């Protein structure tokens, strides 16, 4: 999970807590450092493959342009 993912996750849990007064969300937020490592990012295999291909293409273009 990236830093951006963690920030977004926390925002979503904060919103959930605000709208539902969830005691579980409250506990997670109060113990964020303990709970954060328990979350994992799930993404479809094909989506991950497409992202990797895009990154590889960008690297190839960067290399072809002399590393700019």
Backbone as a chain_set.jsonl record, in Angstrom:
{"seq": "XXXXXXXXXXXXXXXXXXXXXXXXXXXXXXXXXXXXXXXXXXXXXXXXXXXXXXXXXXXXXXXXXXXX", "coords": {"N": [[0.851, -1.17, 0.0], [0.598, 2.166, -0.877], [1.764, 5.413, 0.298], [-0.102, 7.332, -0.436], [-2.354, 5.68, -0.733], [-2.753, 4.909, 1.937], [-3.382, 7.355, 3.131], [-5.763, 7.971, 1.79], [-7.339, 5.781, 2.569], [-7.543, 6.263, 5.33], [-9.005, 8.654, 5.271], [-11.423, 7.713, 4.198], [-12.264, 5.994, 6.264], [-12.526, 7.846, 8.313], [-14.648, 9.381, 7.3], [-16.645, 7.415, 7.272], [-16.846, 6.945, 10.016], [-17.762, 9.454, 10.845], [-20.319, 9.616, 9.624], [-21.634, 7.32, 10.542], [-21.056, 6.879, 13.188], [-19.538, 4.751, 14.037], [-18.253, 2.395, 16.292], [-16.198, 0.642, 15.728], [-14.788, 1.871, 13.623], [-13.954, 4.121, 15.036], [-12.203, 2.943, 16.908], [-10.255, 1.909, 15.156], [-9.234, 4.297, 14.061], [-8.246, 5.53, 16.374], [-6.197, 3.839, 16.974], [-4.446, 3.84, 14.826], [-1.761, 3.388, 13.854], [-1.326, 0.796, 14.646], [-3.31, -0.642, 13.304], [-3.058, -0.025, 10.551], [-1.011, -1.606, 9.144], [-2.437, -3.954, 8.824], [-4.177, -3.702, 6.767], [-4.649, -4.39, 3.324], [-3.988, -3.807, -0.129], [-6.103, -4.567, -2.715], [-6.186, -5.557, -6.042], [-7.352, -6.111, -9.389], [-5.792, -8.67, -11.358], [-5.328, -8.199, -14.109], [-5.497, -5.408, -14.23], [-3.317, -4.643, -12.669], [-1.285, -5.713, -14.282], [-1.586, -4.091, -16.555], [-0.88, -1.593, -15.483], [1.821, -2.062, -14.857], [2.834, -2.508, -17.434], [2.437, 0.031, -18.551], [4.204, 1.533, -16.972], [6.621, 0.371, -17.747], [6.699, 1.108, -20.452], [6.918, 3.882, -20.179], [9.438, 4.024, -18.987], [11.016, 3.013, -21.071], [10.635, 5.008, -23.017], [11.765, 7.143, -21.665], [14.419, 6.29, -21.463], [15.037, 6.137, -24.192], [14.994, 8.805, -24.799], [17.27, 9.718, -23.752], [17.361, 9.67, -20.986], [15.978, 11.781, -19.938]], "CA": [[0.0, 0.0, 0.0], [1.394, 3.387, -0.958], [1.414, 6.466, 1.254], [-1.364, 7.901, -0.913], [-3.408, 4.717, -0.395], [-2.985, 4.975, 3.381], [-4.08, 8.62, 3.399], [-7.132, 7.822, 1.273], [-8.018, 4.826, 3.442], [-7.868, 6.942, 6.587], [-10.099, 9.585, 4.978], [-12.656, 6.932, 4.058], [-12.674, 5.518, 7.589], [-12.99, 9.033, 9.039], [-15.992, 9.696, 6.794], [-17.529, 6.36, 7.775], [-17.034, 7.227, 11.448], [-18.571, 10.67, 10.943], [-21.7, 9.366, 9.21], [-22.258, 6.16, 11.193], [-20.665, 6.816, 14.596], [-19.096, 3.372, 14.211], [-17.222, 2.179, 17.308], [-15.064, -0.051, 15.093], [-14.016, 2.912, 12.937], [-13.331, 4.932, 16.094], [-11.081, 2.167, 17.43], [-9.214, 1.868, 14.122], [-8.611, 5.623, 13.974], [-7.499, 5.78, 17.611], [-5.039, 2.936, 16.984], [-4.121, 3.813, 13.398], [-0.445, 2.783, 13.595], [-1.454, -0.648, 14.87], [-4.218, -1.245, 12.318], [-2.681, 0.225, 9.156], [-0.339, -2.743, 8.488], [-3.363, -5.068, 8.617], [-4.913, -3.462, 5.53], [-3.938, -4.709, 2.087], [-4.62, -3.285, -1.338], [-6.501, -5.62, -3.643], [-6.481, -5.058, -7.388], [-7.428, -7.187, -10.377], [-4.52, -9.049, -11.972], [-5.19, -7.515, -15.398], [-5.249, -3.99, -13.971], [-1.919, -4.558, -12.225], [-0.464, -5.958, -15.461], [-1.658, -2.891, -17.391], [-0.077, -0.556, -14.83], [3.229, -2.41, -15.037], [3.173, -2.268, -18.84], [2.529, 1.482, -18.742], [5.452, 1.968, -16.344], [7.725, -0.087, -18.594], [6.704, 1.956, -21.644], [7.452, 5.183, -19.777], [10.877, 3.86, -18.789], [11.624, 2.882, -22.396], [10.626, 6.339, -23.627], [12.732, 7.944, -20.921], [15.733, 5.805, -21.883], [15.219, 6.515, -25.595], [15.201, 10.25, -24.86], [18.533, 10.032, -23.085], [17.206, 9.758, -19.543], [15.351, 13.045, -19.516]], "C": [[0.899, 1.237, 0.0], [0.96, 4.378, 0.12], [0.077, 7.107, 0.872], [-2.537, 6.988, -0.562], [-3.768, 4.804, 1.089], [-3.742, 6.247, 3.757], [-5.538, 8.51, 2.975], [-7.938, 6.871, 2.147], [-8.45, 5.498, 4.74], [-9.013, 7.93, 6.385], [-11.431, 8.845, 4.875], [-13.173, 6.438, 5.41], [-13.172, 6.685, 8.432], [-14.399, 9.429, 8.594], [-17.013, 8.68, 7.308], [-17.855, 6.614, 9.246], [-17.962, 8.415, 11.633], [-20.05, 10.372, 10.669], [-22.396, 8.25, 9.983], [-22.003, 6.077, 12.693], [-20.206, 5.402, 14.972], [-18.026, 3.253, 15.296], [-15.992, 1.459, 16.737], [-14.178, 0.964, 14.379], [-13.287, 3.786, 13.948], [-12.09, 4.227, 16.635], [-9.928, 2.119, 16.426], [-8.482, 3.202, 14.054], [-7.769, 5.936, 15.209], [-6.224, 4.94, 17.694], [-4.507, 2.746, 15.566], [-2.805, 3.089, 13.11], [-0.483, 1.26, 13.758], [-2.27, -1.321, 13.759], [-3.759, -1.098, 10.872], [-1.987, -0.967, 8.496], [-1.262, -3.936, 8.21], [-4.198, -4.907, 7.349], [-4.036, -3.829, 4.337], [-4.712, -4.137, 0.91], [-4.869, -4.452, -2.284], [-6.771, -4.979, -4.996], [-6.516, -6.227, -8.353], [-6.075, -7.427, -11.045], [-4.3, -8.297, -13.281], [-4.902, -6.025, -15.225], [-3.795, -3.784, -13.552], [-0.971, -4.739, -13.413], [-0.428, -4.72, -16.349], [-0.83, -1.757, -16.788], [1.416, -0.81, -15.019], [3.682, -2.164, -16.473], [3.324, -0.774, -19.118], [3.829, 2.025, -18.149], [6.652, 1.575, -17.198], [7.83, 0.764, -19.853], [7.282, 3.331, -21.328], [8.963, 5.114, -19.591], [11.6, 3.758, -20.126], [11.7, 4.232, -23.099], [11.674, 7.232, -22.98], [14.157, 7.58, -21.348], [16.034, 6.236, -23.312], [15.5, 8.006, -25.748], [16.479, 10.665, -24.128], [18.395, 10.259, -21.593], [16.587, 11.04, -19.048], [14.087, 12.814, -18.8]], "O": [[1.843, 1.331, 0.785], [-0.073, 4.202, 0.766], [-0.761, 7.389, 1.728], [-3.592, 7.463, -0.142], [-4.944, 4.775, 1.452], [-4.638, 6.216, 4.601], [-6.439, 8.908, 3.713], [-9.105, 7.136, 2.434], [-9.582, 5.326, 5.192], [-9.898, 8.034, 7.235], [-12.444, 9.301, 5.405], [-14.376, 6.464, 5.667], [-14.135, 6.537, 9.185], [-15.242, 9.772, 9.423], [-18.11, 9.049, 7.726], [-19.009, 6.508, 9.661], [-18.852, 8.384, 12.484], [-20.925, 10.828, 11.404], [-23.624, 8.235, 10.07], [-22.653, 5.301, 13.393], [-20.457, 4.927, 16.08], [-17.003, 3.934, 15.231], [-14.876, 1.655, 17.219], [-12.955, 0.924, 14.512], [-12.13, 4.15, 13.737], [-11.043, 4.853, 16.8], [-8.765, 2.269, 16.801], [-7.252, 3.237, 13.997], [-6.701, 6.539, 15.099], [-5.285, 5.297, 18.405], [-4.163, 1.635, 15.162], [-2.749, 2.256, 12.205], [0.247, 0.535, 13.081], [-1.955, -2.432, 13.333], [-4.046, -1.965, 10.047], [-2.345, -1.316, 7.371], [-0.902, -4.83, 7.443], [-4.849, -5.853, 6.904], [-2.827, -3.6, 4.348], [-5.935, -4.002, 0.956], [-3.962, -5.219, -2.607], [-7.492, -3.986, -5.091], [-5.805, -7.215, -8.17], [-5.309, -6.489, -11.267], [-3.198, -7.809, -13.534], [-4.138, -5.449, -16.0], [-3.128, -2.863, -14.024], [0.018, -4.018, -13.542], [0.633, -4.339, -16.842], [-0.149, -1.037, -17.517], [2.18, 0.112, -15.304], [4.785, -1.67, -16.703], [4.234, -0.363, -19.837], [4.48, 2.877, -18.753], [7.59, 2.356, -17.354], [8.934, 1.107, -20.277], [8.048, 3.882, -22.118], [9.685, 6.03, -19.984], [12.668, 4.343, -20.304], [12.718, 4.561, -23.707], [12.378, 7.98, -23.658], [14.992, 8.457, -21.567], [17.152, 6.653, -23.616], [16.157, 8.428, -26.7], [16.718, 11.854, -23.921], [19.211, 10.958, -20.991], [16.663, 11.352, -17.86], [13.433, 13.768, -18.378]]}, "num_chains": 1, "name": "protein.A"}
